[in-house]
PDB file of C-alpha atoms and ligand atoms in Angstrom:
ATOM      1  CA  MET A   1     100.237  96.052  81.509  1.00 84.00           C
ATOM      2  CA  LEU A   2     101.173  98.898  84.198  1.00 92.00           C
ATOM      3  CA  ALA A   3      97.549  98.828  85.508  1.00 94.00           C
ATOM      4  CA  ASN A   4      98.359  95.681  86.345  1.00 96.00           C
ATOM      5  CA  ALA A   5     101.459  95.693  87.566  1.00 96.00           C
ATOM      6  CA  LEU A   6      99.740  98.603  89.997  1.00 97.00           C
ATOM      7  CA  HIS A   7      97.549  95.872  91.213  1.00 96.00           C
ATOM      8  CA  ASP A   8      99.831  93.246  92.185  1.00 96.00           C
ATOM      9  CA  ILE A   9     101.463  96.448  94.310  1.00 97.00           C
ATOM     10  CA  LEU A  10      98.684  97.315  95.852  1.00 97.00           C
ATOM     11  CA  GLN A  11      97.733  93.643  97.049  1.00 97.00           C
ATOM     12  CA  ARG A  12     101.104  93.353  97.919  1.00 97.00           C
ATOM     13  CA  LEU A  13     100.850  95.761 100.192  1.00 97.00           C
ATOM     14  CA  ASP A  14      97.271  95.490 101.435  1.00 96.00           C
ATOM     15  CA  ASN A  15      98.132  92.399 102.922  1.00 97.00           C
ATOM     16  CA  ALA A  16     101.160  93.332 104.009  1.00 97.00           C
ATOM     17  CA  ALA A  17      99.226  95.993 106.121  1.00 97.00           C
ATOM     18  CA  ARG A  18      97.182  93.147 106.919  1.00 97.00           C
ATOM     19  CA  ASN A  19      99.728  90.212 108.252  1.00 95.00           C
ATOM     20  CA  ALA A  20     101.725  92.789 110.232  1.00 93.00           C
ATOM     21  CA  SER A  21      98.920  94.280 111.740  1.00 94.00           C
ATOM     22  CA  ARG A  22      99.055  97.514 110.373  1.00 92.00           C
ATOM     23  CA  PRO A  23      97.587 100.311 108.861  1.00 91.00           C
ATOM     24  CA  GLN A  24      96.789 100.874 105.084  1.00 91.00           C
ATOM     25  CA  VAL A  25     100.645 101.754 103.769  1.00 96.00           C
ATOM     26  CA  ARG A  26     100.875 104.697 101.796  1.00 97.00           C
ATOM     27  CA  LEU A  27     102.256 103.909  97.677  1.00 97.00           C
ATOM     28  CA  LEU A  28     105.042 106.527  96.308  1.00 98.00           C
ATOM     29  CA  ALA A  29     105.439 105.217  92.940  1.00 98.00           C
ATOM     30  CA  VAL A  30     109.085 106.024  92.081  1.00 98.00           C
ATOM     31  CA  SER A  31     109.491 108.108  88.717  1.00 98.00           C
ATOM     32  CA  LYS A  32     112.859 108.530  88.078  1.00 97.00           C
ATOM     33  CA  THR A  33     113.996 107.844  84.617  1.00 97.00           C
ATOM     34  CA  ARG A  34     110.428 107.382  83.414  1.00 97.00           C
ATOM     35  CA  PRO A  35     108.565 109.407  81.171  1.00 97.00           C
ATOM     36  CA  ALA A  36     105.828 111.496  82.070  1.00 97.00           C
ATOM     37  CA  THR A  37     104.265 109.899  79.416  1.00 96.00           C
ATOM     38  CA  ALA A  38     104.259 106.711  82.524  1.00 97.00           C
ATOM     39  CA  VAL A  39     102.971 108.757  84.488  1.00 97.00           C
ATOM     40  CA  ALA A  40     100.398 109.631  82.903  1.00 96.00           C
ATOM     41  CA  GLU A  41      99.283 106.201  82.992  1.00 96.00           C
ATOM     42  CA  LEU A  42     100.318 105.639  86.446  1.00 96.00           C
ATOM     43  CA  ALA A  43      98.157 107.483  87.333  1.00 96.00           C
ATOM     44  CA  GLN A  44      95.075 107.011  85.610  1.00 94.00           C
ATOM     45  CA  ALA A  45      94.940 103.432  86.715  1.00 95.00           C
ATOM     46  CA  LEU A  46      95.450 104.405  90.261  1.00 95.00           C
ATOM     47  CA  ARG A  47      92.301 106.596  89.521  1.00 93.00           C
ATOM     48  CA  LEU A  48      89.960 103.419  88.461  1.00 93.00           C
ATOM     49  CA  VAL A  49      90.746 101.540  91.506  1.00 91.00           C
ATOM     50  CA  GLN A  50      91.717 103.867  94.847  1.00 89.00           C
ATOM     51  CA  PRO A  51      88.879 107.575  92.820  1.00 88.00           C
ATOM     52  CA  GLY A  52      89.938 110.340  94.773  1.00 85.00           C
ATOM     53  CA  CYS A  53      92.878 108.865  96.099  1.00 86.00           C
ATOM     54  CA  VAL A  54      96.535 111.502  94.641  1.00 90.00           C
ATOM     55  CA  ALA A  55      98.529 109.196  93.460  1.00 95.00           C
ATOM     56  CA  ALA A  56     102.460 110.728  94.082  1.00 98.00           C
ATOM     57  CA  PHE A  57     105.305 109.959  92.731  1.00 98.00           C
ATOM     58  CA  GLY A  58     108.787 110.147  93.798  1.00 98.00           C
ATOM     59  CA  GLU A  59     111.671 111.672  91.751  1.00 98.00           C
ATOM     60  CA  ASN A  60     115.829 112.507  92.531  1.00 98.00           C
ATOM     61  CA  TYR A  61     116.630 115.126  90.728  1.00 98.00           C
ATOM     62  CA  VAL A  62     114.788 118.860  90.717  1.00 98.00           C
ATOM     63  CA  GLN A  63     115.413 119.434  87.425  1.00 97.00           C
ATOM     64  CA  GLU A  64     113.854 115.968  85.753  1.00 98.00           C
ATOM     65  CA  ALA A  65     110.643 116.488  87.625  1.00 97.00           C
ATOM     66  CA  LEU A  66     110.765 119.678  86.656  1.00 97.00           C
ATOM     67  CA  ALA A  67     110.289 118.956  83.499  1.00 97.00           C
ATOM     68  CA  LYS A  68     107.872 115.682  83.863  1.00 97.00           C
ATOM     69  CA  GLN A  69     105.929 118.385  85.609  1.00 96.00           C
ATOM     70  CA  ALA A  70     106.020 120.797  82.618  1.00 96.00           C
ATOM     71  CA  SER A  71     104.897 117.971  80.161  1.00 95.00           C
ATOM     72  CA  LEU A  72     101.962 116.627  82.156  1.00 95.00           C
ATOM     73  CA  GLY A  73      99.898 120.124  82.316  1.00 88.00           C
ATOM     74  CA  GLY A  74      97.493 120.955  85.012  1.00 75.00           C
ATOM     75  CA  LEU A  75      97.476 116.485  86.030  1.00 85.00           C
ATOM     76  CA  ALA A  76      96.832 116.910  89.581  1.00 88.00           C
ATOM     77  CA  LEU A  77      99.621 114.362  91.331  1.00 96.00           C
ATOM     78  CA  GLU A  78     102.282 115.027  94.322  1.00 97.00           C
ATOM     79  CA  TRP A  79     105.334 114.959  93.343  1.00 98.00           C
ATOM     80  CA  HIS A  80     108.340 113.585  96.308  1.00 98.00           C
ATOM     81  CA  LEU A  81     112.104 114.204  96.286  1.00 98.00           C
ATOM     82  CA  ILE A  82     113.770 111.074  97.009  1.00 98.00           C
ATOM     83  CA  GLY A  83     116.885 111.722  95.538  1.00 98.00           C
ATOM     84  CA  HIS A  84     120.123 114.228  97.906  1.00 97.00           C
ATOM     85  CA  LEU A  85     119.035 118.027  97.725  1.00 97.00           C
ATOM     86  CA  GLN A  86     121.854 120.631  97.144  1.00 96.00           C
ATOM     87  CA  SER A  87     121.771 123.754  98.903  1.00 95.00           C
ATOM     88  CA  ASN A  88     121.846 125.883  95.628  1.00 96.00           C
ATOM     89  CA  LYS A  89     118.337 123.504  94.007  1.00 97.00           C
ATOM     90  CA  ALA A  90     116.365 124.765  97.547  1.00 98.00           C
ATOM     91  CA  ARG A  91     114.722 127.137  95.748  1.00 98.00           C
ATOM     92  CA  ASP A  92     112.849 125.319  92.557  1.00 98.00           C
ATOM     93  CA  ALA A  93     112.432 121.987  94.673  1.00 98.00           C
ATOM     94  CA  ALA A  94     110.302 123.604  97.485  1.00 98.00           C
ATOM     95  CA  ALA A  95     108.050 125.243  94.431  1.00 97.00           C
ATOM     96  CA  ALA A  96     107.897 122.354  92.854  1.00 97.00           C
ATOM     97  CA  PHE A  97     107.646 119.450  95.577  1.00 98.00           C
ATOM     98  CA  ASP A  98     104.816 119.106  97.917  1.00 98.00           C
ATOM     99  CA  TRP A  99     107.342 116.710  99.918  1.00 98.00           C
ATOM    100  CA  ILE A 100     111.174 116.568 100.231  1.00 98.00           C
ATOM    101  CA  GLN A 101     111.716 113.047 101.528  1.00 98.00           C
ATOM    102  CA  THR A 102     116.047 113.950 102.235  1.00 98.00           C
ATOM    103  CA  VAL A 103     116.444 116.665 104.822  1.00 98.00           C
ATOM    104  CA  ASP A 104     119.384 116.136 106.602  1.00 98.00           C
ATOM    105  CA  ARG A 105     121.241 119.365 107.734  1.00 97.00           C
ATOM    106  CA  VAL A 106     120.082 123.175 108.954  1.00 97.00           C
ATOM    107  CA  LYS A 107     120.489 124.962 106.560  1.00 96.00           C
ATOM    108  CA  LEU A 108     118.348 122.641 104.096  1.00 98.00           C
ATOM    109  CA  VAL A 109     115.380 123.882 106.627  1.00 98.00           C
ATOM    110  CA  ALA A 110     116.005 127.452 106.255  1.00 97.00           C
ATOM    111  CA  ALA A 111     116.789 127.722 102.543  1.00 98.00           C
ATOM    112  CA  LEU A 112     113.241 125.346 102.236  1.00 98.00           C
ATOM    113  CA  ALA A 113     111.729 127.337 104.103  1.00 98.00           C
ATOM    114  CA  THR A 114     112.280 131.174 102.910  1.00 97.00           C
ATOM    115  CA  HIS A 115     111.677 129.922  99.298  1.00 98.00           C
ATOM    116  CA  ARG A 116     108.620 128.030  99.902  1.00 98.00           C
ATOM    117  CA  PRO A 117     106.279 130.714  97.566  1.00 97.00           C
ATOM    118  CA  ALA A 118     103.785 132.321  99.522  1.00 95.00           C
ATOM    119  CA  GLY A 119      99.324 130.959  99.601  1.00 94.00           C
ATOM    120  CA  ARG A 120     101.050 127.449  99.431  1.00 96.00           C
ATOM    121  CA  VAL A 121      99.835 124.625 101.511  1.00 97.00           C
ATOM    122  CA  PRO A 122     103.268 123.843 104.137  1.00 98.00           C
ATOM    123  CA  LEU A 123     105.905 121.543 102.461  1.00 98.00           C
ATOM    124  CA  ASN A 124     105.365 118.414 103.884  1.00 98.00           C
ATOM    125  CA  VAL A 125     109.600 117.744 104.522  1.00 98.00           C
ATOM    126  CA  LEU A 126     110.893 114.125 106.391  1.00 99.00           C
ATOM    127  CA  ILE A 127     113.596 113.678 107.306  1.00 98.00           C
ATOM    128  CA  GLN A 128     116.223 111.366 106.127  1.00 98.00           C
ATOM    129  CA  VAL A 129     118.666 109.218 108.473  1.00 98.00           C
ATOM    130  CA  ASN A 130     121.520 107.302 107.462  1.00 97.00           C
ATOM    131  CA  ILE A 131     120.614 104.588 109.264  1.00 96.00           C
ATOM    132  CA  ASP A 132     124.034 101.765 108.610  1.00 92.00           C
ATOM    133  CA  ASP A 133     125.719 104.417 108.848  1.00 90.00           C
ATOM    134  CA  GLU A 134     126.681 104.002 105.106  1.00 87.00           C
ATOM    135  CA  THR A 135     129.847 106.736 104.498  1.00 85.00           C
ATOM    136  CA  SER A 136     128.570 106.441 100.502  1.00 82.00           C
ATOM    137  CA  LYS A 137     125.058 108.192 101.271  1.00 84.00           C
ATOM    138  CA  HIS A 138     123.805 111.448 102.728  1.00 94.00           C
ATOM    139  CA  GLY A 139     121.222 111.201 105.509  1.00 97.00           C
ATOM    140  CA  CYS A 140     121.604 112.951 108.903  1.00 97.00           C
ATOM    141  CA  ALA A 141     123.679 110.076 111.841  1.00 97.00           C
ATOM    142  CA  PRO A 142     120.483 109.749 114.780  1.00 97.00           C
ATOM    143  CA  GLY A 143     122.033 111.616 116.916  1.00 97.00           C
ATOM    144  CA  ASP A 144     120.646 114.756 114.423  1.00 97.00           C
ATOM    145  CA  ILE A 145     117.263 114.764 114.563  1.00 98.00           C
ATOM    146  CA  ASP A 146     116.260 115.801 117.488  1.00 98.00           C
ATOM    147  CA  ALA A 147     118.086 119.643 115.851  1.00 98.00           C
ATOM    148  CA  LEU A 148     116.765 118.775 112.463  1.00 98.00           C
ATOM    149  CA  ALA A 149     113.229 118.148 114.197  1.00 98.00           C
ATOM    150  CA  ALA A 150     112.923 121.565 115.817  1.00 98.00           C
ATOM    151  CA  ALA A 151     114.331 123.545 113.236  1.00 98.00           C
ATOM    152  CA  ILE A 152     111.444 122.168 110.702  1.00 98.00           C
ATOM    153  CA  ALA A 153     109.019 122.007 113.729  1.00 98.00           C
ATOM    154  CA  SER A 154     109.818 126.034 113.677  1.00 98.00           C
ATOM    155  CA  GLU A 155     109.065 127.400 110.407  1.00 98.00           C
ATOM    156  CA  PRO A 156     105.351 127.681 109.345  1.00 98.00           C
ATOM    157  CA  SER A 157     105.872 127.148 105.458  1.00 98.00           C
ATOM    158  CA  LEU A 158     108.066 124.332 106.462  1.00 98.00           C
ATOM    159  CA  ARG A 159     105.360 120.815 108.068  1.00 98.00           C
ATOM    160  CA  LEU A 160     107.288 117.379 109.862  1.00 98.00           C
ATOM    161  CA  ARG A 161     106.209 114.402 109.389  1.00 98.00           C
ATOM    162  CA  GLY A 162     108.114 112.226 109.322  1.00 98.00           C
ATOM    163  CA  LEU A 163     111.363 109.639 108.831  1.00 98.00           C
ATOM    164  CA  MET A 164     113.357 108.624 105.042  1.00 98.00           C
ATOM    165  CA  ALA A 165     115.813 106.161 104.954  1.00 98.00           C
ATOM    166  CA  ILE A 166     117.502 103.521 102.914  1.00 96.00           C
ATOM    167  CA  PRO A 167     119.144 101.122 104.032  1.00 94.00           C
ATOM    168  CA  ALA A 168     122.001  99.505 102.993  1.00 92.00           C
ATOM    169  CA  PRO A 169     121.468  96.391 100.274  1.00 90.00           C
ATOM    170  CA  HIS A 170     122.249  93.724 102.518  1.00 91.00           C
ATOM    171  CA  PRO A 171     122.045  90.676 101.097  1.00 91.00           C
ATOM    172  CA  ASP A 172     120.849  88.818 104.825  1.00 92.00           C
ATOM    173  CA  VAL A 173     117.226  89.987 105.715  1.00 91.00           C
ATOM    174  CA  GLU A 174     118.306  89.884 108.858  1.00 93.00           C
ATOM    175  CA  LEU A 175     120.434  92.588 109.306  1.00 93.00           C
ATOM    176  CA  ARG A 176     117.973  95.028 106.662  1.00 94.00           C
ATOM    177  CA  ARG A 177     114.626  93.993 109.502  1.00 97.00           C
ATOM    178  CA  VAL A 178     117.406  95.387 112.236  1.00 97.00           C
ATOM    179  CA  ALA A 179     118.481  98.400 110.325  1.00 97.00           C
ATOM    180  CA  PHE A 180     114.321  98.888 109.629  1.00 98.00           C
ATOM    181  CA  ARG A 181     113.726  98.313 114.059  1.00 98.00           C
ATOM    182  CA  ALA A 182     115.918 101.222 114.006  1.00 98.00           C
ATOM    183  CA  MET A 183     114.189 102.931 112.320  1.00 98.00           C
ATOM    184  CA  LYS A 184     110.565 102.557 113.661  1.00 98.00           C
ATOM    185  CA  THR A 185     112.118 103.049 117.287  1.00 98.00           C
ATOM    186  CA  LEU A 186     112.974 106.446 116.018  1.00 98.00           C
ATOM    187  CA  PHE A 187     110.150 106.629 114.152  1.00 98.00           C
ATOM    188  CA  ASP A 188     107.783 106.845 117.664  1.00 98.00           C
ATOM    189  CA  GLY A 189     110.388 108.658 119.539  1.00 98.00           C
ATOM    190  CA  LEU A 190     110.062 111.351 117.262  1.00 98.00           C
ATOM    191  CA  ALA A 191     106.040 110.923 117.374  1.00 98.00           C
ATOM    192  CA  THR A 192     105.535 111.243 120.239  1.00 98.00           C
ATOM    193  CA  ARG A 193     107.072 115.063 120.710  1.00 98.00           C
ATOM    194  CA  TYR A 194     105.687 115.992 118.331  1.00 98.00           C
ATOM    195  CA  PRO A 195     101.698 114.173 117.164  1.00 96.00           C
ATOM    196  CA  GLN A 196     102.082 115.523 113.470  1.00 97.00           C
ATOM    197  CA  VAL A 197     104.625 112.835 112.863  1.00 98.00           C
ATOM    198  CA  ASP A 198     102.986 110.520 110.535  1.00 98.00           C
ATOM    199  CA  THR A 199     104.994 109.159 107.731  1.00 98.00           C
ATOM    200  CA  LEU A 200     107.803 106.175 107.957  1.00 98.00           C
ATOM    201  CA  SER A 201     109.588 106.024 104.680  1.00 98.00           C
ATOM    202  CA  MET A 202     111.213 103.520 104.028  1.00 98.00           C
ATOM    203  CA  GLY A 203     110.449 100.268 101.735  1.00 97.00           C
ATOM    204  CA  MET A 204     111.869  99.710  97.690  1.00 97.00           C
ATOM    205  CA  SER A 205     110.947  96.895  95.738  1.00 96.00           C
ATOM    206  CA  ASP A 206     113.082  94.636  97.194  1.00 93.00           C
ATOM    207  CA  ASP A 207     111.847  95.004 100.658  1.00 95.00           C
ATOM    208  CA  ILE A 208     108.134  95.706 100.580  1.00 96.00           C
ATOM    209  CA  GLU A 209     106.991  93.118 103.001  1.00 96.00           C
ATOM    210  CA  LEU A 210     110.296  93.302 105.755  1.00 97.00           C
ATOM    211  CA  ALA A 211     109.530  97.251 105.288  1.00 97.00           C
ATOM    212  CA  ILE A 212     105.893  97.084 106.483  1.00 98.00           C
ATOM    213  CA  LYS A 213     106.266  94.105 108.973  1.00 97.00           C
ATOM    214  CA  GLU A 214     108.474  96.509 110.415  1.00 97.00           C
ATOM    215  CA  GLY A 215     106.694 100.088 110.473  1.00 97.00           C
ATOM    216  CA  ALA A 216     106.990 101.777 106.849  1.00 98.00           C
ATOM    217  CA  THR A 217     103.569 103.667 106.787  1.00 98.00           C
ATOM    218  CA  MET A 218     104.899 104.359 103.161  1.00 98.00           C
ATOM    219  CA  VAL A 219     106.574 102.532 100.589  1.00 98.00           C
ATOM    220  CA  ARG A 220     108.423 104.126  97.742  1.00 98.00           C
ATOM    221  CA  VAL A 221     108.739 101.098  94.971  1.00 98.00           C
ATOM    222  CA  GLY A 222     110.179 101.420  91.495  1.00 98.00           C
ATOM    223  CA  THR A 223     110.975  98.643  90.262  1.00 97.00           C
ATOM    224  CA  ALA A 224     107.543  96.121  90.810  1.00 97.00           C
ATOM    225  CA  LEU A 225     105.828  98.746  89.079  1.00 97.00           C
ATOM    226  CA  PHE A 226     107.823 100.204  85.894  1.00 96.00           C
ATOM    227  CA  GLY A 227     110.013  97.193  85.263  1.00 94.00           C
ATOM    228  CA  PRO A 228     114.068  96.725  85.530  1.00 93.00           C
ATOM    229  CA  ARG A 229     115.077 100.391  84.889  1.00 90.00           C
ATOM    230  CA  GLN A 230     118.164 101.970  81.794  1.00 82.00           C
TER     231      GLN A 230
HETATM  232  C1  PLP B 301     115.105 104.432  92.876  1.00 51.76           C
HETATM  233  C2  PLP B 301     114.507 104.715  94.286  1.00 51.76           C
HETATM  234  C3  PLP B 301     113.687 103.754  94.740  1.00 51.76           C
HETATM  235  C4  PLP B 301     113.231 102.402  94.310  1.00 51.76           C
HETATM  236  O1  PLP B 301     113.716 101.732  94.051  1.00 51.76           O
HETATM  237  P1  PLP B 301     113.121 100.118  93.136  1.00 51.76           P
HETATM  238  O2  PLP B 301     113.700  99.232  93.686  1.00 51.76           O
HETATM  239  O3  PLP B 301     113.139 100.728  91.963  1.00 51.76           O
HETATM  240  O4  PLP B 301     111.975 100.008  93.271  1.00 51.76           O
HETATM  241  C5  PLP B 301     113.193 103.901  95.753  1.00 51.76           C
HETATM  242  N1  PLP B 301     113.443 105.228  97.108  1.00 51.76           N
HETATM  243  C6  PLP B 301     114.800 105.515  96.980  1.00 51.76           C
HETATM  244  C7  PLP B 301     115.638 107.007  97.241  1.00 51.76           C
HETATM  245  C8  PLP B 301     115.529 106.179  95.708  1.00 51.76           C
HETATM  246  O5  PLP B 301     116.370 106.199  94.861  1.00 51.76           O
END
């Protein structure tokens, strides 16, 4: 079941990248609300089709990720935080995750940098942008990206990798395209100033193809892999 869904998604990613003449796109499997057994099953399925590739999982809550990691024991996986991060959770997050995709204020940068455990590789960081300027959404304004990028780049325990966005789920595809394009422009600008920037995280189950066409390098997929959430 899960193996079939994974196969379909990888096919969609491949096709979309090829049709848009873009390089390979990374799959982030969004495992929020799914049990650890589903994570293990997906990781196993991915090992069969892409040997040597580390499976990447996205979680919205620090505590949920910690619980899953504990029950998965030594399984070598890559964990991404894709939910809003409160400053008082920065210590746990800096230890539990390999990537934080939701950095949207300078205060959080310092907290993550301080709490990244010594001896670990730098924590990969994406700046979350509130691209549709929705009051209900987290993420910084486009005009704040530069200050955040400078703060992140100045911390040896952090590694600035790019941008992340959750555009408003407009039923009108063209409005979503506008948001994706705006993100791509911001991303290209950032990448010219910071050569280590290589990741534009946008697109979910509903708009994988559109996001890839407009320049996503990583898509975050939950429902299309694991089925509807309860
Ligand atoms: C839940 C979630 C996803 C996955 O959404 P699906 O529609 O289930 O693919 C992607 N990104 C973020 C930030 C999420 O919270």
